[in-house]
Short mmCIF file of C-alpha atoms and ligand atoms in Angstrom, two decimals:
data_model
loop_
_atom_site.label_atom_id
_atom_site.label_comp_id
_atom_site.label_asym_id
_atom_site.label_seq_id
_atom_site.Cartn_x
_atom_site.Cartn_y
_atom_site.Cartn_z
CA UNK A 1 -13.55 5.13 -12.21
CA UNK A 2 -15.83 5.31 -15.21
CA UNK A 3 -18.49 2.66 -15.27
CA UNK A 4 -17.56 1.10 -11.96
CA UNK A 5 -19.38 1.89 -8.78
CA UNK A 6 -18.34 0.45 -5.52
CA UNK A 7 -20.28 1.57 -2.50
CA UNK A 8 -17.46 0.57 -0.16
CA UNK A 9 -14.71 2.56 -1.85
CA UNK A 10 -16.38 5.89 -2.39
CA UNK A 11 -14.47 8.90 -1.19
CA UNK A 12 -10.78 9.09 -0.38
CA UNK A 13 -9.70 7.40 2.81
CA UNK A 14 -6.66 9.35 3.93
CA UNK A 15 -5.82 6.96 6.76
CA UNK A 16 -5.75 4.11 4.22
CA UNK A 17 -3.52 6.07 1.86
CA UNK A 18 -1.22 6.91 4.75
CA UNK A 19 -0.86 3.25 5.73
CA UNK A 20 -0.26 2.13 2.19
CA UNK A 21 2.30 4.87 1.72
CA UNK A 22 4.05 3.71 4.86
CA UNK A 23 4.29 0.00 4.04
CA UNK A 24 5.16 0.56 0.40
CA UNK A 25 7.89 3.06 1.34
CA UNK A 26 9.39 0.67 3.85
CA UNK A 27 9.26 -2.09 1.23
CA UNK A 28 10.89 0.19 -1.37
CA UNK A 29 13.59 1.09 1.09
CA UNK A 30 14.28 -2.56 1.83
CA UNK A 31 14.31 -3.44 -1.85
CA UNK A 32 16.85 -0.77 -2.53
CA UNK A 33 19.13 -1.34 0.41
CA UNK A 34 18.22 -4.72 1.91
CA UNK A 35 21.35 -6.59 0.98
CA UNK A 36 23.77 -3.80 1.70
CA UNK A 37 23.88 -1.46 4.63
CA UNK A 38 26.83 -0.16 2.64
CA UNK A 39 24.33 0.70 -0.06
CA UNK A 40 22.56 3.13 2.20
CA UNK A 41 25.80 4.54 3.55
CA UNK A 42 26.83 5.21 -0.05
CA UNK A 43 23.58 6.95 -0.91
CA UNK A 44 24.24 9.31 1.99
CA UNK A 45 27.93 9.68 1.17
CA UNK A 46 27.46 10.12 -2.59
CA UNK A 47 26.73 13.85 -2.59
CA UNK A 48 29.65 14.37 -0.24
CA UNK A 49 31.98 12.46 -2.55
CA UNK A 50 30.78 14.57 -5.50
CA UNK A 51 31.29 17.62 -3.40
CA UNK A 52 34.87 16.65 -2.56
CA UNK A 53 35.73 16.03 -6.21
CA UNK A 54 33.94 19.08 -7.58
CA UNK A 55 35.38 21.29 -4.89
CA UNK A 56 38.90 20.08 -5.63
CA UNK A 57 38.45 20.62 -9.37
CA UNK A 58 36.34 23.76 -9.56
CA UNK A 59 37.06 25.40 -6.26
CA UNK A 60 40.77 24.84 -6.10
CA UNK A 61 41.95 24.16 -9.62
CA UNK A 62 39.65 26.59 -11.44
CA UNK A 63 39.77 28.91 -8.43
CA UNK A 64 36.04 29.43 -8.19
CA UNK A 65 36.45 29.76 -4.45
CA UNK A 66 38.37 33.00 -4.83
CA UNK A 67 35.26 34.74 -6.10
CA UNK A 68 33.37 34.06 -2.96
CA UNK A 69 34.08 33.40 0.59
CA UNK A 70 31.63 30.60 1.18
CA UNK A 71 32.01 28.60 -2.01
CA UNK A 72 31.99 25.22 -0.15
CA UNK A 73 28.55 25.90 1.37
CA UNK A 74 27.34 27.33 -1.92
CA UNK A 75 28.50 24.23 -3.81
CA UNK A 76 27.23 21.69 -1.28
CA UNK A 77 23.75 23.23 -1.24
CA UNK A 78 23.65 22.81 -5.01
CA UNK A 79 24.83 19.21 -4.94
CA UNK A 80 22.54 18.09 -2.13
CA UNK A 81 19.46 19.61 -3.77
CA UNK A 82 20.40 18.24 -7.18
CA UNK A 83 21.05 14.75 -5.84
CA UNK A 84 17.63 14.75 -4.23
CA UNK A 85 15.96 15.88 -7.43
CA UNK A 86 17.76 13.41 -9.67
CA UNK A 87 17.56 10.38 -7.33
CA UNK A 88 13.87 10.92 -6.66
CA UNK A 89 12.94 11.27 -10.32
CA UNK A 90 15.11 8.28 -11.29
CA UNK A 91 13.47 6.10 -8.65
CA UNK A 92 10.02 7.56 -9.29
CA UNK A 93 10.32 6.74 -12.98
CA UNK A 94 10.16 3.05 -12.08
CA UNK A 95 7.31 3.31 -9.62
CA UNK A 96 4.63 1.94 -11.98
CA UNK A 97 6.64 -0.33 -14.26
CA UNK A 98 8.58 -1.75 -11.32
CA UNK A 99 5.41 -2.50 -9.36
CA UNK A 100 3.42 -4.11 -12.15
CA UNK A 101 2.73 -7.21 -10.03
CA UNK A 102 0.88 -5.01 -7.53
CA UNK A 103 -0.89 -3.05 -10.25
CA UNK A 104 -2.12 -6.19 -11.96
CA UNK A 105 -3.52 -7.79 -8.85
CA UNK A 106 -4.92 -5.09 -6.62
CA UNK A 107 -6.95 -1.92 -7.01
CA UNK A 108 -5.61 0.94 -4.90
CA UNK A 109 -4.91 4.64 -5.50
CA UNK A 110 -2.01 4.37 -7.94
CA UNK A 111 -0.57 7.73 -6.91
CA UNK A 112 0.86 6.20 -3.73
CA UNK A 113 3.53 4.40 -5.76
CA UNK A 114 5.43 7.49 -6.96
CA UNK A 115 4.82 9.08 -3.57
CA UNK A 116 6.29 6.06 -1.80
CA UNK A 117 9.31 6.12 -4.08
CA UNK A 118 9.97 9.70 -2.98
CA UNK A 119 9.98 8.70 0.70
CA UNK A 120 13.19 6.69 0.38
CA UNK A 121 15.08 9.57 -1.20
CA UNK A 122 13.46 12.03 1.18
CA UNK A 123 15.06 10.14 4.08
CA UNK A 124 18.48 10.27 2.45
CA UNK A 125 17.89 13.95 1.72
CA UNK A 126 17.17 14.61 5.39
CA UNK A 127 20.44 12.97 6.40
CA UNK A 128 22.26 15.01 3.77
CA UNK A 129 20.70 18.21 5.07
CA UNK A 130 22.12 17.45 8.51
CA UNK A 131 25.58 17.03 6.99
CA UNK A 132 25.03 20.28 5.11
CA UNK A 133 24.06 22.03 8.34
CA UNK A 134 27.28 20.84 9.98
CA UNK A 135 29.39 22.10 7.09
CA UNK A 136 27.59 25.43 7.16
CA UNK A 137 28.30 25.75 10.87
CA UNK A 138 31.98 24.90 10.34
CA UNK A 139 32.08 27.47 7.55
CA UNK A 140 31.20 30.08 10.14
CA UNK A 141 27.69 30.87 8.89
CA UNK A 142 25.23 31.71 11.65
CA UNK A 143 21.47 31.16 11.52
CA UNK A 144 19.26 34.12 10.80
CA UNK A 145 15.52 34.61 10.94
CA UNK A 146 15.36 34.44 7.15
CA UNK A 147 16.36 30.76 7.34
CA UNK A 148 12.75 30.08 8.20
CA UNK A 149 12.02 30.38 4.48
CA UNK A 150 14.11 27.28 3.79
CA UNK A 151 11.45 24.67 4.73
CA UNK A 152 8.97 26.43 2.48
CA UNK A 153 11.45 26.41 -0.40
CA UNK A 154 12.20 22.72 0.21
CA UNK A 155 8.48 22.01 0.07
CA UNK A 156 8.35 23.75 -3.29
CA UNK A 157 11.25 21.62 -4.50
CA UNK A 158 9.51 18.47 -3.26
CA UNK A 159 6.27 19.29 -5.05
CA UNK A 160 8.14 20.05 -8.27
CA UNK A 161 10.17 16.83 -8.00
CA UNK A 162 7.05 14.78 -7.37
CA UNK A 163 5.30 16.31 -10.39
CA UNK A 164 8.24 15.37 -12.62
CA UNK A 165 8.33 11.85 -11.07
CA UNK A 166 4.63 11.30 -11.79
CA UNK A 167 5.04 12.49 -15.40
CA UNK A 168 8.05 10.21 -15.92
CA UNK A 169 6.47 7.20 -14.21
CA UNK A 170 3.33 7.51 -16.33
CA UNK A 171 5.27 8.00 -19.58
CA UNK A 172 7.40 5.00 -18.64
CA UNK A 173 4.31 2.76 -18.71
CA UNK A 174 3.89 3.65 -22.40
CA UNK A 175 7.50 4.14 -23.46
CA UNK A 176 10.02 1.79 -22.00
CA UNK A 177 13.09 3.73 -23.09
CA UNK A 178 12.10 6.85 -21.17
CA UNK A 179 14.74 5.87 -18.57
CA UNK A 180 17.54 6.36 -21.08
CA UNK A 181 16.03 9.63 -22.25
CA UNK A 182 15.86 10.91 -18.69
CA UNK A 183 19.38 9.81 -17.90
CA UNK A 184 20.69 11.87 -20.78
CA UNK A 185 18.41 14.78 -19.91
CA UNK A 186 19.64 14.62 -16.32
CA UNK A 187 23.26 14.93 -17.36
CA UNK A 188 22.55 17.85 -19.66
CA UNK A 189 20.45 19.56 -17.01
CA UNK A 190 23.22 19.21 -14.44
CA UNK A 191 25.58 21.26 -16.56
CA UNK A 192 22.91 23.67 -17.75
CA UNK A 193 21.97 24.44 -14.16
CA UNK A 194 24.14 26.73 -12.03
CA UNK A 195 25.09 24.07 -9.51
CA UNK A 196 28.88 24.12 -9.63
CA UNK A 197 29.27 27.54 -11.19
CA UNK A 198 27.61 30.85 -10.25
CA UNK A 199 24.59 32.04 -12.24
CA UNK A 200 26.60 35.05 -13.40
CA UNK A 201 28.69 32.72 -15.61
CA UNK A 202 25.67 32.23 -17.85
CA UNK A 203 24.89 34.76 -20.60
CA UNK A 204 21.95 37.02 -19.85
CA UNK A 205 19.44 35.22 -22.07
CA UNK A 206 20.37 31.87 -20.51
CA UNK A 207 19.78 33.30 -17.05
CA UNK A 208 16.22 34.20 -18.03
CA UNK A 209 15.60 30.66 -19.20
CA UNK A 210 17.32 29.07 -16.21
CA UNK A 211 15.12 30.95 -13.77
CA UNK A 212 11.95 29.69 -15.38
CA UNK A 213 12.97 26.39 -13.75
CA UNK A 214 11.63 26.12 -10.18
CA UNK A 215 14.70 24.08 -9.26
CA UNK A 216 17.00 27.01 -10.08
CA UNK A 217 14.73 29.46 -8.26
CA UNK A 218 14.66 27.30 -5.11
CA UNK A 219 18.39 26.67 -5.29
CA UNK A 220 19.22 30.36 -5.63
CA UNK A 221 16.73 31.42 -2.98
CA UNK A 222 18.19 28.96 -0.48
CA UNK A 223 21.70 30.08 -1.33
CA UNK A 224 20.67 33.73 -0.99
CA UNK A 225 19.21 33.06 2.44
CA UNK A 226 22.07 30.97 3.81
CA UNK A 227 25.22 32.22 2.11
CA UNK A 228 25.78 35.97 2.40
CA UNK A 229 26.79 37.34 -1.00
CA UNK A 230 27.48 40.77 -2.39
CA UNK A 231 24.56 40.45 -4.77
CA UNK A 232 22.55 37.27 -4.49
CA UNK A 233 21.32 36.16 -7.89
CA UNK A 234 17.66 35.33 -7.29
CA UNK A 235 14.88 35.33 -9.82
CA UNK A 236 13.81 38.83 -8.79
CA UNK A 237 17.34 40.20 -9.23
CA UNK A 238 17.92 38.54 -12.59
CA UNK A 239 14.63 39.70 -14.08
CA UNK A 240 14.91 43.03 -12.28
CA UNK A 241 11.45 42.78 -10.75
CA UNK A 242 9.81 41.21 -7.74
CA UNK A 243 6.91 40.23 -9.98
CA UNK A 244 9.24 37.81 -11.76
CA UNK A 245 8.80 35.43 -8.83
CA UNK A 246 5.67 34.39 -10.67
CA UNK A 247 7.73 32.92 -13.54
CA UNK A 248 9.07 29.75 -11.84
CA UNK A 249 5.78 29.41 -9.97
CA UNK A 250 3.98 29.40 -13.30
CA UNK A 251 6.28 26.60 -14.51
CA UNK A 252 5.57 24.68 -11.32
CA UNK A 253 1.81 25.09 -11.82
CA UNK A 254 2.03 23.98 -15.44
CA UNK A 255 4.09 20.91 -14.46
CA UNK A 256 1.55 20.02 -11.79
CA UNK A 257 -1.25 20.35 -14.30
CA UNK A 258 0.55 18.19 -16.83
CA UNK A 259 1.31 15.59 -14.16
CA UNK A 260 -2.31 15.51 -13.05
CA UNK A 261 -3.67 15.36 -16.59
CA UNK A 262 -1.34 12.63 -17.84
CA UNK A 263 -1.75 10.60 -14.65
CA UNK A 264 -5.55 10.84 -14.68
CA UNK A 265 -5.57 9.89 -18.35
CA UNK A 266 -3.51 6.73 -17.87
CA UNK A 267 -4.39 5.72 -14.30
CA UNK A 268 -7.23 3.35 -15.32
CA UNK A 269 -4.90 1.53 -17.73
CA UNK A 270 -1.77 1.14 -15.62
CA UNK A 271 -2.52 -2.54 -14.96
CA UNK A 272 -2.65 -3.21 -18.70
CA UNK A 273 0.26 -1.00 -19.68
CA UNK A 274 2.87 -2.25 -17.22
CA UNK B 1 -36.49 -8.91 -2.35
CA UNK B 2 -33.10 -10.22 -3.34
CA UNK B 3 -30.06 -8.18 -2.46
CA UNK B 4 -27.38 -7.89 -5.12
CA UNK B 5 -23.71 -7.96 -4.37
CA UNK B 6 -22.64 -7.52 -7.95
CA UNK B 7 -24.54 -6.20 -10.91
CA UNK B 8 -22.90 -6.19 -14.31
CA UNK B 9 -24.70 -4.66 -17.25
CA UNK B 10 -23.52 -4.89 -20.87
CA UNK B 11 -19.82 -4.76 -20.01
CA UNK B 12 -17.26 -4.69 -22.80
CA UNK B 13 -13.52 -4.87 -22.53
CA UNK B 14 -10.94 -4.99 -25.26
CA UNK B 15 -7.19 -4.80 -25.34
CA UNK B 16 -5.15 -3.01 -27.94
CA UNK B 17 -2.58 -5.12 -29.68
CA UNK B 18 -0.40 -2.90 -31.88
CA UNK B 19 0.95 -4.64 -34.99
CA UNK B 20 4.21 -2.81 -34.81
CA UNK B 21 5.84 -1.96 -31.57
CA UNK B 22 5.56 1.69 -30.85
CA UNK B 23 6.19 1.74 -27.17
CA UNK B 24 9.47 3.60 -27.21
CA UNK B 25 10.26 7.27 -27.05
CA UNK B 26 12.64 6.81 -29.98
CA UNK B 27 9.86 5.52 -32.23
CA UNK B 28 7.52 8.34 -31.34
CA UNK B 29 10.24 10.93 -31.67
CA UNK B 30 11.36 9.70 -35.08
CA UNK B 31 7.85 9.09 -36.43
CA UNK B 32 5.54 11.42 -34.53
CA UNK B 33 2.67 11.18 -37.02
CA UNK B 34 3.16 7.58 -37.91
CA UNK B 35 -0.15 5.80 -37.69
CA UNK B 36 0.07 2.39 -36.09
CA UNK B 37 -2.42 -0.24 -36.95
CA UNK B 38 -3.97 -1.53 -33.77
CA UNK B 39 -5.84 -4.74 -33.48
CA UNK B 40 -8.57 -4.80 -30.88
CA UNK B 41 -8.79 -7.98 -28.92
CA UNK B 42 -12.29 -8.25 -27.55
CA UNK B 43 -11.91 -10.06 -24.26
CA UNK B 44 -15.49 -9.41 -23.10
CA UNK B 45 -18.35 -8.67 -25.45
CA UNK B 46 -21.32 -7.26 -23.61
CA UNK B 47 -21.75 -9.43 -20.53
CA UNK B 48 -24.66 -8.87 -18.15
CA UNK B 49 -25.43 -10.76 -14.97
CA UNK B 50 -26.07 -10.28 -11.27
CA UNK B 51 -24.80 -12.10 -8.23
CA UNK B 52 -26.87 -12.19 -5.10
CA UNK B 53 -25.54 -11.46 -1.69
CA UNK B 54 -24.37 -14.68 -0.05
CA UNK B 55 -24.20 -16.57 -3.30
CA UNK B 56 -21.42 -19.00 -4.22
CA UNK B 57 -21.11 -18.14 -7.89
CA UNK B 58 -18.96 -20.22 -10.25
CA UNK B 59 -17.49 -19.20 -13.60
CA UNK B 60 -16.23 -21.75 -16.11
CA UNK B 61 -14.96 -21.57 -19.65
CA UNK B 62 -11.94 -22.53 -21.71
CA UNK B 63 -8.63 -20.65 -21.50
CA UNK B 64 -8.89 -17.17 -22.94
CA UNK B 65 -12.66 -16.96 -22.58
CA UNK B 66 -12.41 -13.86 -20.40
CA UNK B 67 -12.77 -15.20 -16.85
CA UNK B 68 -9.74 -13.45 -15.38
CA UNK B 69 -10.53 -10.24 -17.27
CA UNK B 70 -14.00 -10.25 -15.74
CA UNK B 71 -12.64 -10.74 -12.23
CA UNK B 72 -10.14 -7.93 -12.71
CA UNK B 73 -12.92 -5.65 -13.86
CA UNK B 74 -14.93 -6.53 -10.77
CA UNK B 75 -11.89 -5.89 -8.60
CA UNK B 76 -11.38 -2.45 -10.17
CA UNK B 77 -7.98 -3.40 -11.60
CA UNK B 78 -9.25 -2.80 -15.13
CA UNK B 79 -11.97 -0.37 -16.12
CA UNK B 80 -14.73 -1.43 -18.49
CA UNK B 81 -14.67 0.09 -21.94
CA UNK B 82 -18.44 0.22 -22.01
CA UNK B 83 -21.18 -0.82 -19.63
CA UNK B 84 -21.75 -0.52 -15.92
CA UNK B 85 -20.77 -2.55 -12.94
CA UNK B 86 -22.02 -2.09 -9.42
CA UNK B 87 -20.27 -3.81 -6.55
CA UNK B 88 -21.85 -3.55 -3.13
CA UNK B 89 -19.46 -4.40 -0.33
CA UNK B 90 -15.75 -4.66 0.23
CA UNK B 91 -13.85 -6.96 -2.08
CA UNK B 92 -11.00 -9.30 -1.40
CA UNK B 93 -9.49 -10.22 -4.74
CA UNK B 94 -7.37 -13.27 -5.43
CA UNK B 95 -6.48 -13.02 -9.13
CA UNK B 96 -3.68 -14.39 -11.29
CA UNK B 97 -2.43 -16.91 -8.74
CA UNK B 98 -2.66 -14.57 -5.84
CA UNK B 99 -2.51 -11.09 -4.46
CA UNK B 100 0.22 -8.77 -5.59
CA UNK B 101 3.58 -9.92 -4.44
CA UNK B 102 7.09 -8.65 -4.90
CA UNK B 103 9.51 -11.50 -5.54
CA UNK B 104 12.49 -9.69 -4.06
CA UNK B 105 10.86 -9.03 -0.70
CA UNK B 106 10.58 -11.46 2.18
CA UNK B 107 7.29 -13.29 2.62
CA UNK B 108 6.81 -11.36 5.87
CA UNK B 109 7.08 -7.98 4.13
CA UNK B 110 4.81 -9.15 1.36
CA UNK B 111 2.11 -10.00 3.89
CA UNK B 112 2.42 -6.50 5.39
CA UNK B 113 2.24 -4.73 2.03
CA UNK B 114 -0.71 -6.77 0.87
CA UNK B 115 -2.53 -6.59 4.17
CA UNK B 116 -2.28 -2.79 4.09
CA UNK B 117 -3.30 -2.57 0.44
CA UNK B 118 -6.29 -4.77 1.20
CA UNK B 119 -7.38 -2.38 3.91
CA UNK B 120 -5.99 -3.79 7.17
CA UNK B 121 -4.65 -1.40 9.77
CA UNK B 122 -1.13 -1.91 11.10
CA UNK B 123 -2.59 -3.32 14.27
CA UNK B 124 -4.83 -5.76 12.44
CA UNK B 125 -1.86 -6.91 10.39
CA UNK B 126 0.14 -7.64 13.54
CA UNK B 127 -2.81 -9.39 15.19
CA UNK B 128 -3.62 -11.58 12.19
CA UNK B 129 -0.08 -12.22 11.07
CA UNK B 130 0.45 -15.46 13.03
CA UNK B 131 -2.89 -16.83 11.91
CA UNK B 132 -2.12 -16.05 8.26
CA UNK B 133 1.24 -17.79 8.46
CA UNK B 134 -0.07 -20.77 10.40
CA UNK B 135 -2.92 -21.37 7.98
CA UNK B 136 -0.49 -21.26 5.05
CA UNK B 137 1.79 -23.62 7.00
CA UNK B 138 4.82 -21.48 6.16
CA UNK B 139 6.18 -20.59 9.61
CA UNK B 140 9.72 -21.59 8.73
CA UNK B 141 9.83 -19.70 5.44
CA UNK B 142 8.57 -16.24 6.25
CA UNK B 143 11.99 -14.57 6.25
CA UNK B 144 12.85 -15.93 2.84
CA UNK B 145 12.44 -13.94 -0.30
CA UNK B 146 9.30 -14.80 -2.17
CA UNK B 147 11.25 -15.76 -5.27
CA UNK B 148 12.40 -18.84 -3.39
CA UNK B 149 8.81 -19.98 -2.89
CA UNK B 150 7.21 -22.60 -5.09
CA UNK B 151 4.02 -21.53 -6.85
CA UNK B 152 2.07 -23.74 -4.44
CA UNK B 153 3.57 -21.92 -1.45
CA UNK B 154 2.75 -18.52 -2.95
CA UNK B 155 -0.84 -19.50 -3.52
CA UNK B 156 -1.18 -20.76 0.06
CA UNK B 157 0.13 -17.49 1.40
CA UNK B 158 -1.91 -15.33 -0.95
CA UNK B 159 -5.09 -17.24 -0.19
CA UNK B 160 -4.41 -17.06 3.50
CA UNK B 161 -4.10 -13.26 3.28
CA UNK B 162 -7.18 -12.87 1.07
CA UNK B 163 -9.48 -14.63 3.50
CA UNK B 164 -8.23 -12.72 6.54
CA UNK B 165 -8.92 -9.19 5.38
CA UNK B 166 -12.26 -7.47 5.90
CA UNK B 167 -14.57 -8.26 3.01
CA UNK B 168 -18.10 -9.05 1.94
CA UNK B 169 -17.16 -10.42 -1.48
CA UNK B 170 -14.35 -12.85 -2.21
CA UNK B 171 -13.05 -13.18 -5.76
CA UNK B 172 -11.10 -16.38 -6.37
CA UNK B 173 -9.34 -17.03 -9.68
CA UNK B 174 -7.99 -20.58 -9.98
CA UNK B 175 -7.01 -20.84 -6.36
CA UNK B 176 -6.97 -24.63 -6.65
CA UNK B 177 -4.76 -24.81 -9.73
CA UNK B 178 -1.42 -25.47 -8.06
CA UNK B 179 -2.25 -26.44 -4.47
CA UNK B 180 -1.91 -29.95 -3.09
CA UNK B 181 -4.74 -32.14 -1.81
CA UNK B 182 -4.36 -30.98 1.77
CA UNK B 183 -4.54 -27.32 0.76
CA UNK B 184 -7.63 -27.93 -1.35
CA UNK B 185 -9.40 -29.49 1.60
CA UNK B 186 -8.44 -26.58 3.83
CA UNK B 187 -9.67 -24.23 1.15
CA UNK B 188 -13.10 -25.78 1.04
CA UNK B 189 -13.37 -25.79 4.81
CA UNK B 190 -12.69 -22.06 4.96
CA UNK B 191 -15.02 -21.36 2.05
CA UNK B 192 -17.75 -23.19 3.91
CA UNK B 193 -17.26 -20.89 6.91
CA UNK B 194 -17.14 -17.77 4.74
CA UNK B 195 -20.32 -18.82 3.07
CA UNK B 196 -22.08 -19.47 6.37
CA UNK B 197 -21.28 -15.87 7.31
CA UNK B 198 -23.44 -14.76 4.41
CA UNK B 199 -20.55 -13.56 2.29
CA UNK B 200 -20.49 -13.70 -1.49
CA UNK B 201 -17.95 -15.86 -3.31
CA UNK B 202 -17.08 -15.64 -7.01
CA UNK B 203 -15.19 -18.75 -7.92
CA UNK B 204 -13.29 -19.33 -11.18
CA UNK B 205 -11.93 -22.83 -11.60
CA UNK B 206 -11.34 -25.69 -13.98
CA UNK B 207 -12.16 -28.16 -11.23
CA UNK B 208 -15.70 -29.04 -12.32
CA UNK B 209 -16.25 -31.54 -9.52
CA UNK B 210 -15.52 -28.92 -6.91
CA UNK B 211 -17.74 -26.46 -8.73
CA UNK B 212 -20.63 -28.84 -8.91
CA UNK B 213 -20.42 -29.55 -5.21
CA UNK B 214 -19.93 -25.97 -3.99
CA UNK B 215 -21.67 -23.53 -6.30
CA UNK B 216 -25.21 -22.22 -6.15
CA UNK B 217 -25.07 -21.18 -9.78
CA UNK B 218 -22.51 -21.47 -12.53
CA UNK B 219 -21.91 -19.17 -15.48
CA UNK B 220 -20.25 -20.43 -18.65
CA UNK B 221 -18.16 -18.01 -20.72
CA UNK B 222 -17.01 -18.63 -24.26
CA UNK B 223 -14.91 -16.15 -26.24
CA UNK B 224 -15.97 -13.21 -24.14
CA UNK B 225 -19.67 -13.97 -24.12
CA UNK B 226 -21.99 -15.61 -21.64
CA UNK B 227 -23.26 -18.94 -22.94
CA UNK B 228 -25.53 -19.66 -20.02
CA UNK B 229 -26.07 -19.22 -16.30
CA UNK B 230 -27.81 -21.93 -14.33
CA UNK B 231 -27.66 -24.81 -11.87
CA UNK B 232 -24.12 -26.24 -11.61
CA UNK B 233 -24.88 -29.79 -12.71
CA UNK B 234 -26.68 -28.75 -15.91
CA UNK B 235 -24.23 -26.04 -16.95
CA UNK B 236 -21.26 -28.28 -16.26
CA UNK B 237 -22.74 -31.20 -18.10
CA UNK B 238 -23.27 -29.15 -21.25
CA UNK B 239 -19.83 -27.58 -20.85
CA UNK B 240 -18.20 -31.00 -20.64
CA UNK B 241 -20.16 -32.14 -23.68
CA UNK B 242 -18.86 -29.25 -25.79
CA UNK B 243 -15.26 -29.62 -24.68
CA UNK B 244 -15.36 -33.32 -25.42
CA UNK B 245 -16.99 -32.96 -28.77
CA UNK B 246 -14.35 -30.35 -29.66
CA UNK B 247 -11.45 -32.45 -28.43
N1 LIG C 301 -3.43 -7.37 -20.35
C1 LIG C 301 -3.82 -7.95 -21.50
N2 LIG C 301 -3.36 -7.48 -22.70
C2 LIG C 301 -3.74 -8.05 -23.85
N3 LIG C 301 -4.58 -9.09 -23.94
C3 LIG C 301 -5.08 -9.60 -22.80
C4 LIG C 301 -4.72 -9.06 -21.52
N4 LIG C 301 -5.36 -9.77 -20.56
C5 LIG C 301 -6.10 -10.72 -21.21
N5 LIG C 301 -5.93 -10.63 -22.54
C6 LIG C 301 -6.59 -11.45 -23.56
O1 LIG C 301 -7.97 -11.47 -23.29
C7 LIG C 301 -8.51 -12.77 -23.51
C8 LIG C 301 -9.16 -13.28 -22.24
O2 LIG C 301 -8.16 -13.55 -21.29
P1 LIG C 301 -8.45 -14.03 -19.80
O3 LIG C 301 -9.48 -13.17 -19.22
O4 LIG C 301 -7.15 -14.13 -19.09
O5 LIG C 301 -9.05 -15.49 -20.03
P2 LIG C 301 -9.23 -16.70 -19.01
O6 LIG C 301 -8.92 -16.23 -17.64
O7 LIG C 301 -10.64 -17.11 -19.20
O8 LIG C 301 -8.29 -17.78 -19.45
C9 LIG C 301 -7.36 -13.63 -23.99
O9 LIG C 301 -7.40 -13.69 -25.40
C10 LIG C 301 -6.14 -12.90 -23.51
O10 LIG C 301 -5.07 -13.11 -24.38
MG1 LIG C 302 -7.51 -16.85 -16.24
#
């Protein structure tokens, strides 16, 4: 911190950060679900309920499932990943403003707050992935060696989601209506992203734009690995070049840089701003 | 040679008070180049002082004179706008009626969160938990949400946590303001022990009698500036004279 030297707090104490992350995550979890075990059950069931509705409407009624054999798995992957992204960013958005009493009274590495917020949704995500695995097994899909890429892709999604959370949380300290803005943006993004429909439904130019989004790249890569398709629409296929893999990674890098820059800029003032 | 715990040199801190509200996305989106007039509120205007290791250092001054702002700067909660501060040793801060608490969590969970934030390991938290609760005298209330606590109960708990973490410097901001007589006495007993361990105490209070009895030196702030630093009885006497002549 500029102008302040404290011999005792020089350097980053990872064990300390780990402990803080742990207690704050547990506290966040309790705050969110303390008074209702039903609340947690719902957070786990929510993507499944969406899946049931969307499958009935788009799969059956609009007959999207005729196009491909494994539409249920394809759809559920999209919904589970999207729910994680949206829930984490929505919760992360509040991680500074909602913890102003801590920010105003104690000095600690502020970054643990958005990280802790992601732990709650990460747990729900893990449970959802188990459900997804069961559905995939029922659907008759068998594991292959290429599935080993999935954890790596999930890590990419997590990093991207955390970067967006940090940007939103920091903006929220300065602009209190950013929650409404993000809610609207989230709804628009849901329909602009090939979650319920295949990428091929988008016009060519829109596909180029969509694949600049790391979320779409991760989503399509995971689908390509798990659901056998005639021609999997991944970023390399859409752009017609393996080198195009750099496009979503560039977006991810830029988002990380923005998150770091905006967070570092405002970190010293979070106690005053919230 | 004297050993310093805290060295503050020409520290300034101001807060921005915008005349019109511009803290929404809508405003910024609709008027991106709109210039907002901002008033600077100078909470601290170039303060310099040092506190020796093991000193019991008092700070007095009327409301709004910058006492809490100074403590928050020392604690690293705010950053100075200008100037330098050096703090040697681990701090345990008690500011704004206590350590950071979440009203919706149980008192038990609040102790865990704060203990960890103040640097205790999980094991230390478990080991010290009973002591913390017993000192605060809140055994029967620990499973209740903090929002059901009176301000006196919160201060007892917060104080009890602050003095049981590992520290060399204790920052206390109006710890006596809402406690009862019994708590005040317990407070002074513990402060006596802390002091005998050679630890530094920075004590902000309106209780001039307590200050006079406990402090080694007292600093008087007025509108963000240091009026004087000296022996408690003299500083307090002149402080009382000014407040009385004003009132
Ligand atoms: N977060 C803040 N934002 C704006 N003004 C503040 C903030 N904190 C303190 N101030 C102002 O700074 C001045 C000093 O406040 P403070 O340090 O709390 O005084 P004291 O503790 O001596 O009563 C006051 O005028 C107060 O209104
Ligand atoms: Mg004050």
